[in-house]
């Protein structure tokens, strides 16, 4: 479990790769550690300097891996890689998350990056966030005081900020069951095909009745606010409409607060998002039922 | 401390590792396990060059802690190339297709592709793109890589023969590239050499003061020395153009761009691995900087260089006829203002090298496009006799112009001299991007007139070029642009003026095309506007005005043969009509997606502008009959090693595979000039031809054989057969010179040019190459995304020495032109890495059909012309013209990002 130590002027930094959650939590209680899994955000954002904190690698912990069925839904271990999500056979409502999994960075990134890391990194442009929000994911957190569950929307609190407390680890995401005839879709816009940070993203999960009218809708938007968010008013308005005729008004996007940066202007982002919602609804409706 | 030894299965054998906390797998593989086929391009998962397979899955080794790989199976290219049958076939296919150019991305491409082929032995192009999309290549334009993967295992149908001029042989230096054994800048040093880190300005302009440096060195474990300007024994200045040399090795009092060097730290490998530059004792005072041309030209602006008043570095000027009167008399006039930003070369190999003292001489091994210029510069910086300096270029992992300037060389030389020990340096991606030269941002206003019948009447061009903090190749850009801004057209009444302006930005220098791609955007965009205003077919309009033999250029130069632009346009006639008809059909059925076809022409003068530009190539035959070519023209992926050898072999009359290459090495190879200005095939190629002819003449004379005799060289014997029968020379007994040669030839070629007068009239180049591109794009009018669907590129190369390499240049150039048009913009402080600075991925470059036109040039070897830069000159305007064709929207600024395209579409719709 303890894989290496390096003595730095009196303090020892260690690479820990525990295999049990209890060990991991104990280590975390005793010392400040950088928690890593796929390291696809950890290394790129680190400025070159000696390592003065130890590393806690959670990727070998039993129970943090893989996708499993629960009575009331599905559990994804926090250290599940994107490529595992992409390859698993999952309900149609997961199509948006699976599409996102195939568009996170590149195949190399998907083979390392994890779903838990994606939410803990708390980037406004995290590809996993919009589809996970449409799946109503809750975050299972373990810490010194036991287990707690938090809706994903409450877990990520700001740009690079989460509700994770000292000593706590994200263990899994729980996805409650959705209507069996619901289907998801994901739209990502960037300036090139692969390896691109999203300019905007939209995820939807909808279910339609026999006449094609939407009877269940969830819509989430990423890279248009500090934290990706659901558009609850729009979801209500969509009920009873068909995907083909769905009308997205500026009012529907009220909650968004995109910034202008080197990738795009705020105005463009709002404009693009409205179109992406239309397309995602259509895409989801075509495979619906 | 207790030892923590762990095992990894590396390429099938158990190896022991003892990584430190935070060591990356890429670092352990290269530094501890000497697995140098694993290349590092970005250290951030952005380029995929370091891709290895861990338990069969491709991952970026730079993002995996070595500890995570413990107990797992790690496969790298070197291992696969020896034992994996799929890898073997794939490597053959890469060589056959010319899918490796510089070769630095090749290990990442191959490992990723092997993983794909194990799962799916017969992937489609789309599946290849999805699988390999995470590995960036800056040379090839990806299409040959896709073809090579799709065709893996297909029966080889190699045209090898004797490999003479015109044969599409495989690269002669290709084997090392596909096995990962090619040694680049960071692959040649002893792994325990001292390591150099450069301290750079965090501000565009700053004053700085050092703390006690000697005390800091003494107090800091593992640090051997610090270098500052005080350690420069010669002159603290360099520059590629002697009259404009203005850049210090280390800034002395004030920095002029973010990323400028002020000092360098030399320390042990172990300490420097995680050295934090912030701990270096320097204090900075940020000063007011001018970062745009407008700011720099303001009367109150701080002045960057003494004697360059108003921050104007220099300008260029060409005029002929009476442009103002012509414009007044023209029947139609169009005008526009066009802007482009900094473009980064983004070669996948960051600058790197190694130096050591050998018998009192300094030897510098580094990636470079210009070894003799490096030597010239070090002679001045060190103040040493040039006999005591040796430059040994490593393989170059892409250059495109930026590796013409000095980068790591002075730090290496100074550090090796100061410490007396071997030293090495490898730039991080960020410092490569911060400190290397860029394509000049341009701000161009252009007005063009035409007669009602469609002949150009009056052309008035003014371009401001942001040349950054130092001159670099800025004067070349200023000179070249007015000569080329006409495009390959007859324009009797012409005025073009360029101004290079200093700003507090990285130096803008040479980047494939030296300013011509920027001016072509303005000129070719307005040609479409003119044609439309006249109601003429856009291709017909260009044909009507195109240059021809005997017709004067805007510099008054007339060529009696070899002006191939009309042939290029003519070759596009059929695709132009066909693809326009297809787009019309598509657009009738689609409202949101709109397709359009764009066309543009271009030309480019090969070699220096009106300046001497010689190349020398030497050859020798040894007593055992081996033929050795001293080939000093740097192969930076484009294929000089192959092309120049093919030319020499043709001239001598022996098969190409009989020739052994030596160099480049300033001790071994005569000066073949810089790999720049599309000059190597033409200029060094001619020197190779002359050298081959001289060798042949020498042999024939010796044997008293007839002129057309066939030469066959075998072990120690040269046989001649021809009209006088057969003759044999036994060379094994002949006297040898100090290098062991029994015959030597060394020949020089310098292109015939004439100076330009005050109006830019003269003969700036001995030859031009010509090009025309056609592109179909699909614009998503709601999201503003632009997707090129296909290119047809007609290039007049005079004579295709190696058609596969010609295609490789064309495809790679188009990919760079596409990037510049749609996504690339370097913004200091904001896009200093490869995830904020975007270059095209494998999914962004569509199929490219290359049409080779051969209008022989009077001066070129076997009629050949240069090609390296022509390949991206028409690309950007062709794409912009296609966007206009699809949507009705003319874009005046690149990159045409989705946000800009969508904004223009909305504005256009509102204005209707």
JSON list of N, CA and C in Angstrom, two decimals, chain A residues 2-5 15 60, chain B residues 2-11 13-21 23-35 64-74 76:
[
{"chain": "A", "resi": 2, "resn": "UNK", "atom": "N", "xyz": [1.91, 1.24, 0.85]},
{"chain": "A", "resi": 2, "resn": "UNK", "atom": "CA", "xyz": [2.82, 2.39, 0.85]},
{"chain": "A", "resi": 2, "resn": "UNK", "atom": "C", "xyz": [3.88, 2.10, -0.21]},
{"chain": "A", "resi": 3, "resn": "UNK", "atom": "N", "xyz": [3.91, 2.88, -1.25]},
{"chain": "A", "resi": 3, "resn": "UNK", "atom": "CA", "xyz": [4.71, 2.51, -2.40]},
{"chain": "A", "resi": 3, "resn": "UNK", "atom": "C", "xyz": [6.05, 3.22, -2.48]},
{"chain": "A", "resi": 4, "resn": "UNK", "atom": "N", "xyz": [6.16, 4.38, -1.91]},
{"chain": "A", "resi": 4, "resn": "UNK", "atom": "CA", "xyz": [7.46, 5.06, -1.97]},
{"chain": "A", "resi": 4, "resn": "UNK", "atom": "C", "xyz": [7.46, 6.20, -0.99]},
{"chain": "A", "resi": 5, "resn": "UNK", "atom": "N", "xyz": [8.61, 6.51, -0.52]},
{"chain": "A", "resi": 5, "resn": "UNK", "atom": "CA", "xyz": [8.74, 7.66, 0.35]},
{"chain": "A", "resi": 5, "resn": "UNK", "atom": "C", "xyz": [9.90, 8.50, -0.12]},
{"chain": "A", "resi": 15, "resn": "UNK", "atom": "N", "xyz": [3.78, 7.97, -1.49]},
{"chain": "A", "resi": 15, "resn": "UNK", "atom": "CA", "xyz": [2.74, 7.59, -2.45]},
{"chain": "A", "resi": 15, "resn": "UNK", "atom": "C", "xyz": [1.98, 6.41, -1.87]},
{"chain": "A", "resi": 60, "resn": "UNK", "atom": "N", "xyz": [-6.98, 1.87, -6.73]},
{"chain": "A", "resi": 60, "resn": "UNK", "atom": "CA", "xyz": [-6.91, 0.44, -6.44]},
{"chain": "A", "resi": 60, "resn": "UNK", "atom": "C", "xyz": [-7.89, 0.01, -5.34]},
{"chain": "B", "resi": 2, "resn": "UNK", "atom": "N", "xyz": [14.40, 2.93, 3.67]},
{"chain": "B", "resi": 2, "resn": "UNK", "atom": "CA", "xyz": [14.22, 1.60, 3.08]},
{"chain": "B", "resi": 2, "resn": "UNK", "atom": "C", "xyz": [13.95, 1.73, 1.58]},
{"chain": "B", "resi": 3, "resn": "UNK", "atom": "N", "xyz": [14.39, 0.76, 0.87]},
{"chain": "B", "resi": 3, "resn": "UNK", "atom": "CA", "xyz": [14.22, 0.74, -0.58]},
{"chain": "B", "resi": 3, "resn": "UNK", "atom": "C", "xyz": [12.85, 0.20, -0.92]},
{"chain": "B", "resi": 4, "resn": "UNK", "atom": "N", "xyz": [12.23, 0.78, -1.94]},
{"chain": "B", "resi": 4, "resn": "UNK", "atom": "CA", "xyz": [10.94, 0.29, -2.39]},
{"chain": "B", "resi": 4, "resn": "UNK", "atom": "C", "xyz": [11.08, -0.15, -3.83]},
{"chain": "B", "resi": 5, "resn": "UNK", "atom": "N", "xyz": [11.48, -1.36, -4.04]},
{"chain": "B", "resi": 5, "resn": "UNK", "atom": "CA", "xyz": [11.66, -1.83, -5.39]},
{"chain": "B", "resi": 5, "resn": "UNK", "atom": "C", "xyz": [10.38, -2.51, -5.87]},
{"chain": "B", "resi": 6, "resn": "UNK", "atom": "N", "xyz": [10.01, -2.19, -7.09]},
{"chain": "B", "resi": 6, "resn": "UNK", "atom": "CA", "xyz": [8.76, -2.72, -7.63]},
{"chain": "B", "resi": 6, "resn": "UNK", "atom": "C", "xyz": [9.00, -3.21, -9.04]},
{"chain": "B", "resi": 7, "resn": "UNK", "atom": "N", "xyz": [8.06, -4.00, -9.52]},
{"chain": "B", "resi": 7, "resn": "UNK", "atom": "CA", "xyz": [8.22, -4.59, -10.84]},
{"chain": "B", "resi": 7, "resn": "UNK", "atom": "C", "xyz": [7.16, -4.11, -11.81]},
{"chain": "B", "resi": 8, "resn": "UNK", "atom": "N", "xyz": [7.61, -3.90, -13.01]},
{"chain": "B", "resi": 8, "resn": "UNK", "atom": "CA", "xyz": [6.72, -3.59, -14.13]},
{"chain": "B", "resi": 8, "resn": "UNK", "atom": "C", "xyz": [7.09, -4.58, -15.22]},
{"chain": "B", "resi": 9, "resn": "UNK", "atom": "N", "xyz": [6.10, -5.05, -15.96]},
{"chain": "B", "resi": 9, "resn": "UNK", "atom": "CA", "xyz": [6.42, -5.83, -17.15]},
{"chain": "B", "resi": 9, "resn": "UNK", "atom": "C", "xyz": [6.56, -4.85, -18.29]},
{"chain": "B", "resi": 10, "resn": "UNK", "atom": "N", "xyz": [7.79, -4.67, -18.75]},
{"chain": "B", "resi": 10, "resn": "UNK", "atom": "CA", "xyz": [8.04, -3.71, -19.83]},
{"chain": "B", "resi": 10, "resn": "UNK", "atom": "C", "xyz": [8.39, -4.47, -21.10]},
{"chain": "B", "resi": 11, "resn": "UNK", "atom": "N", "xyz": [7.54, -4.35, -22.07]},
{"chain": "B", "resi": 11, "resn": "UNK", "atom": "CA", "xyz": [7.75, -5.04, -23.35]},
{"chain": "B", "resi": 11, "resn": "UNK", "atom": "C", "xyz": [8.07, -6.53, -23.13]},
{"chain": "B", "resi": 13, "resn": "UNK", "atom": "N", "xyz": [9.31, -8.06, -20.52]},
{"chain": "B", "resi": 13, "resn": "UNK", "atom": "CA", "xyz": [10.28, -8.52, -19.53]},
{"chain": "B", "resi": 13, "resn": "UNK", "atom": "C", "xyz": [10.08, -7.74, -18.23]},
{"chain": "B", "resi": 14, "resn": "UNK", "atom": "N", "xyz": [10.37, -8.44, -17.14]},
{"chain": "B", "resi": 14, "resn": "UNK", "atom": "CA", "xyz": [10.20, -7.83, -15.82]},
{"chain": "B", "resi": 14, "resn": "UNK", "atom": "C", "xyz": [11.30, -6.81, -15.59]},
{"chain": "B", "resi": 15, "resn": "UNK", "atom": "N", "xyz": [10.96, -5.61, -15.22]},
{"chain": "B", "resi": 15, "resn": "UNK", "atom": "CA", "xyz": [11.98, -4.64, -14.86]},
{"chain": "B", "resi": 15, "resn": "UNK", "atom": "C", "xyz": [11.68, -4.10, -13.47]},
{"chain": "B", "resi": 16, "resn": "UNK", "atom": "N", "xyz": [12.72, -3.62, -12.83]},
{"chain": "B", "resi": 16, "resn": "UNK", "atom": "CA", "xyz": [12.58, -3.10, -11.47]},
{"chain": "B", "resi": 16, "resn": "UNK", "atom": "C", "xyz": [12.58, -1.58, -11.53]},
{"chain": "B", "resi": 17, "resn": "UNK", "atom": "N", "xyz": [11.66, -1.00, -10.80]},
{"chain": "B", "resi": 17, "resn": "UNK", "atom": "CA", "xyz": [11.64, 0.46, -10.73]},
{"chain": "B", "resi": 17, "resn": "UNK", "atom": "C", "xyz": [11.61, 0.91, -9.28]},
{"chain": "B", "resi": 18, "resn": "UNK", "atom": "N", "xyz": [12.13, 2.11, -9.07]},
{"chain": "B", "resi": 18, "resn": "UNK", "atom": "CA", "xyz": [12.11, 2.69, -7.73]},
{"chain": "B", "resi": 18, "resn": "UNK", "atom": "C", "xyz": [11.72, 4.16, -7.87]},
{"chain": "B", "resi": 19, "resn": "UNK", "atom": "N", "xyz": [10.47, 4.39, -8.26]},
{"chain": "B", "resi": 19, "resn": "UNK", "atom": "CA", "xyz": [10.10, 5.77, -8.56]},
{"chain": "B", "resi": 19, "resn": "UNK", "atom": "C", "xyz": [9.98, 6.63, -7.31]},
{"chain": "B", "resi": 20, "resn": "UNK", "atom": "N", "xyz": [10.24, 7.91, -7.48]},
{"chain": "B", "resi": 20, "resn": "UNK", "atom": "CA", "xyz": [9.98, 8.87, -6.41]},
{"chain": "B", "resi": 20, "resn": "UNK", "atom": "C", "xyz": [8.51, 9.25, -6.48]},
{"chain": "B", "resi": 21, "resn": "UNK", "atom": "N", "xyz": [8.02, 9.84, -5.42]},
{"chain": "B", "resi": 21, "resn": "UNK", "atom": "CA", "xyz": [6.63, 10.27, -5.37]},
{"chain": "B", "resi": 21, "resn": "UNK", "atom": "C", "xyz": [6.39, 11.28, -6.50]},
{"chain": "B", "resi": 23, "resn": "UNK", "atom": "N", "xyz": [6.63, 10.76, -9.69]},
{"chain": "B", "resi": 23, "resn": "UNK", "atom": "CA", "xyz": [7.28, 10.46, -10.97]},
{"chain": "B", "resi": 23, "resn": "UNK", "atom": "C", "xyz": [6.23, 10.00, -11.98]},
{"chain": "B", "resi": 24, "resn": "UNK", "atom": "N", "xyz": [6.35, 10.52, -13.17]},
{"chain": "B", "resi": 24, "resn": "UNK", "atom": "CA", "xyz": [5.43, 10.11, -14.22]},
{"chain": "B", "resi": 24, "resn": "UNK", "atom": "C", "xyz": [6.01, 8.90, -14.93]},
{"chain": "B", "resi": 25, "resn": "UNK", "atom": "N", "xyz": [5.13, 8.06, -15.45]},
{"chain": "B", "resi": 25, "resn": "UNK", "atom": "CA", "xyz": [5.60, 6.86, -16.15]},
{"chain": "B", "resi": 25, "resn": "UNK", "atom": "C", "xyz": [6.51, 7.25, -17.33]},
{"chain": "B", "resi": 26, "resn": "UNK", "atom": "N", "xyz": [6.19, 8.35, -18.01]},
{"chain": "B", "resi": 26, "resn": "UNK", "atom": "CA", "xyz": [7.01, 8.77, -19.15]},
{"chain": "B", "resi": 26, "resn": "UNK", "atom": "C", "xyz": [8.43, 9.06, -18.68]},
{"chain": "B", "resi": 27, "resn": "UNK", "atom": "N", "xyz": [8.55, 9.68, -17.53]},
{"chain": "B", "resi": 27, "resn": "UNK", "atom": "CA", "xyz": [9.87, 10.02, -16.98]},
{"chain": "B", "resi": 27, "resn": "UNK", "atom": "C", "xyz": [10.63, 8.75, -16.62]},
{"chain": "B", "resi": 28, "resn": "UNK", "atom": "N", "xyz": [9.97, 7.84, -15.92]},
{"chain": "B", "resi": 28, "resn": "UNK", "atom": "CA", "xyz": [10.63, 6.60, -15.51]},
{"chain": "B", "resi": 28, "resn": "UNK", "atom": "C", "xyz": [11.08, 5.81, -16.74]},
{"chain": "B", "resi": 29, "resn": "UNK", "atom": "N", "xyz": [10.19, 5.73, -17.74]},
{"chain": "B", "resi": 29, "resn": "UNK", "atom": "CA", "xyz": [10.54, 4.96, -18.93]},
{"chain": "B", "resi": 29, "resn": "UNK", "atom": "C", "xyz": [11.75, 5.55, -19.62]},
{"chain": "B", "resi": 30, "resn": "UNK", "atom": "N", "xyz": [11.79, 6.85, -19.75]},
{"chain": "B", "resi": 30, "resn": "UNK", "atom": "CA", "xyz": [12.89, 7.47, -20.49]},
{"chain": "B", "resi": 30, "resn": "UNK", "atom": "C", "xyz": [14.17, 7.56, -19.65]},
{"chain": "B", "resi": 31, "resn": "UNK", "atom": "N", "xyz": [14.03, 8.07, -18.45]},
{"chain": "B", "resi": 31, "resn": "UNK", "atom": "CA", "xyz": [15.22, 8.41, -17.67]},
{"chain": "B", "resi": 31, "resn": "UNK", "atom": "C", "xyz": [15.80, 7.22, -16.92]},
{"chain": "B", "resi": 32, "resn": "UNK", "atom": "N", "xyz": [14.93, 6.36, -16.40]},
{"chain": "B", "resi": 32, "resn": "UNK", "atom": "CA", "xyz": [15.43, 5.23, -15.61]},
{"chain": "B", "resi": 32, "resn": "UNK", "atom": "C", "xyz": [15.58, 3.96, -16.43]},
{"chain": "B", "resi": 33, "resn": "UNK", "atom": "N", "xyz": [14.68, 3.78, -17.39]},
{"chain": "B", "resi": 33, "resn": "UNK", "atom": "CA", "xyz": [14.69, 2.53, -18.15]},
{"chain": "B", "resi": 33, "resn": "UNK", "atom": "C", "xyz": [15.19, 2.72, -19.58]},
{"chain": "B", "resi": 34, "resn": "UNK", "atom": "N", "xyz": [15.61, 3.95, -19.89]},
{"chain": "B", "resi": 34, "resn": "UNK", "atom": "CA", "xyz": [16.21, 4.28, -21.19]},
{"chain": "B", "resi": 34, "resn": "UNK", "atom": "C", "xyz": [15.32, 3.87, -22.36]},
{"chain": "B", "resi": 35, "resn": "UNK", "atom": "N", "xyz": [14.03, 4.01, -22.17]},
{"chain": "B", "resi": 35, "resn": "UNK", "atom": "CA", "xyz": [13.08, 3.67, -23.22]},
{"chain": "B", "resi": 35, "resn": "UNK", "atom": "C", "xyz": [12.81, 4.96, -24.02]},
{"chain": "B", "resi": 64, "resn": "UNK", "atom": "N", "xyz": [0.42, 9.27, -16.15]},
{"chain": "B", "resi": 64, "resn": "UNK", "atom": "CA", "xyz": [0.27, 8.14, -15.23]},
{"chain": "B", "resi": 64, "resn": "UNK", "atom": "C", "xyz": [1.43, 8.14, -14.23]},
{"chain": "B", "resi": 65, "resn": "UNK", "atom": "N", "xyz": [1.11, 8.19, -12.94]},
{"chain": "B", "resi": 65, "resn": "UNK", "atom": "CA", "xyz": [2.19, 8.05, -11.96]},
{"chain": "B", "resi": 65, "resn": "UNK", "atom": "C", "xyz": [2.81, 6.66, -12.16]},
{"chain": "B", "resi": 66, "resn": "UNK", "atom": "N", "xyz": [4.10, 6.61, -12.10]},
{"chain": "B", "resi": 66, "resn": "UNK", "atom": "CA", "xyz": [4.77, 5.32, -12.29]},
{"chain": "B", "resi": 66, "resn": "UNK", "atom": "C", "xyz": [4.23, 4.28, -11.31]},
{"chain": "B", "resi": 67, "resn": "UNK", "atom": "N", "xyz": [3.91, 4.74, -10.12]},
{"chain": "B", "resi": 67, "resn": "UNK", "atom": "CA", "xyz": [3.38, 3.81, -9.12]},
{"chain": "B", "resi": 67, "resn": "UNK", "atom": "C", "xyz": [2.13, 3.08, -9.60]},
{"chain": "B", "resi": 68, "resn": "UNK", "atom": "N", "xyz": [1.34, 3.77, -10.45]},
{"chain": "B", "resi": 68, "resn": "UNK", "atom": "CA", "xyz": [0.12, 3.13, -10.93]},
{"chain": "B", "resi": 68, "resn": "UNK", "atom": "C", "xyz": [0.41, 1.99, -11.90]},
{"chain": "B", "resi": 69, "resn": "UNK", "atom": "N", "xyz": [1.58, 2.04, -12.51]},
{"chain": "B", "resi": 69, "resn": "UNK", "atom": "CA", "xyz": [1.91, 1.00, -13.50]},
{"chain": "B", "resi": 69, "resn": "UNK", "atom": "C", "xyz": [2.54, -0.24, -12.86]},
{"chain": "B", "resi": 70, "resn": "UNK", "atom": "N", "xyz": [2.78, -0.17, -11.56]},
{"chain": "B", "resi": 70, "resn": "UNK", "atom": "CA", "xyz": [3.44, -1.30, -10.89]},
{"chain": "B", "resi": 70, "resn": "UNK", "atom": "C", "xyz": [2.56, -2.55, -11.01]},
{"chain": "B", "resi": 71, "resn": "UNK", "atom": "N", "xyz": [3.18, -3.63, -11.40]},
{"chain": "B", "resi": 71, "resn": "UNK", "atom": "CA", "xyz": [2.44, -4.88, -11.55]},
{"chain": "B", "resi": 71, "resn": "UNK", "atom": "C", "xyz": [1.69, -4.98, -12.86]},
{"chain": "B", "resi": 72, "resn": "UNK", "atom": "N", "xyz": [1.80, -3.96, -13.70]},
{"chain": "B", "resi": 72, "resn": "UNK", "atom": "CA", "xyz": [1.05, -4.00, -14.95]},
{"chain": "B", "resi": 72, "resn": "UNK", "atom": "C", "xyz": [1.97, -4.26, -16.14]},
{"chain": "B", "resi": 73, "resn": "UNK", "atom": "N", "xyz": [1.33, -4.53, -17.27]},
{"chain": "B", "resi": 73, "resn": "UNK", "atom": "CA", "xyz": [2.10, -4.76, -18.49]},
{"chain": "B", "resi": 73, "resn": "UNK", "atom": "C", "xyz": [2.17, -3.46, -19.28]},
{"chain": "B", "resi": 74, "resn": "UNK", "atom": "N", "xyz": [3.37, -2.98, -19.49]},
{"chain": "B", "resi": 74, "resn": "UNK", "atom": "CA", "xyz": [3.58, -1.76, -20.25]},
{"chain": "B", "resi": 74, "resn": "UNK", "atom": "C", "xyz": [4.23, -2.12, -21.58]},
{"chain": "B", "resi": 76, "resn": "UNK", "atom": "N", "xyz": [5.72, -0.45, -25.21]},
{"chain": "B", "resi": 76, "resn": "UNK", "atom": "CA", "xyz": [6.11, 0.72, -25.97]},
{"chain": "B", "resi": 76, "resn": "UNK", "atom": "C", "xyz": [6.42, 0.28, -27.40]}
]
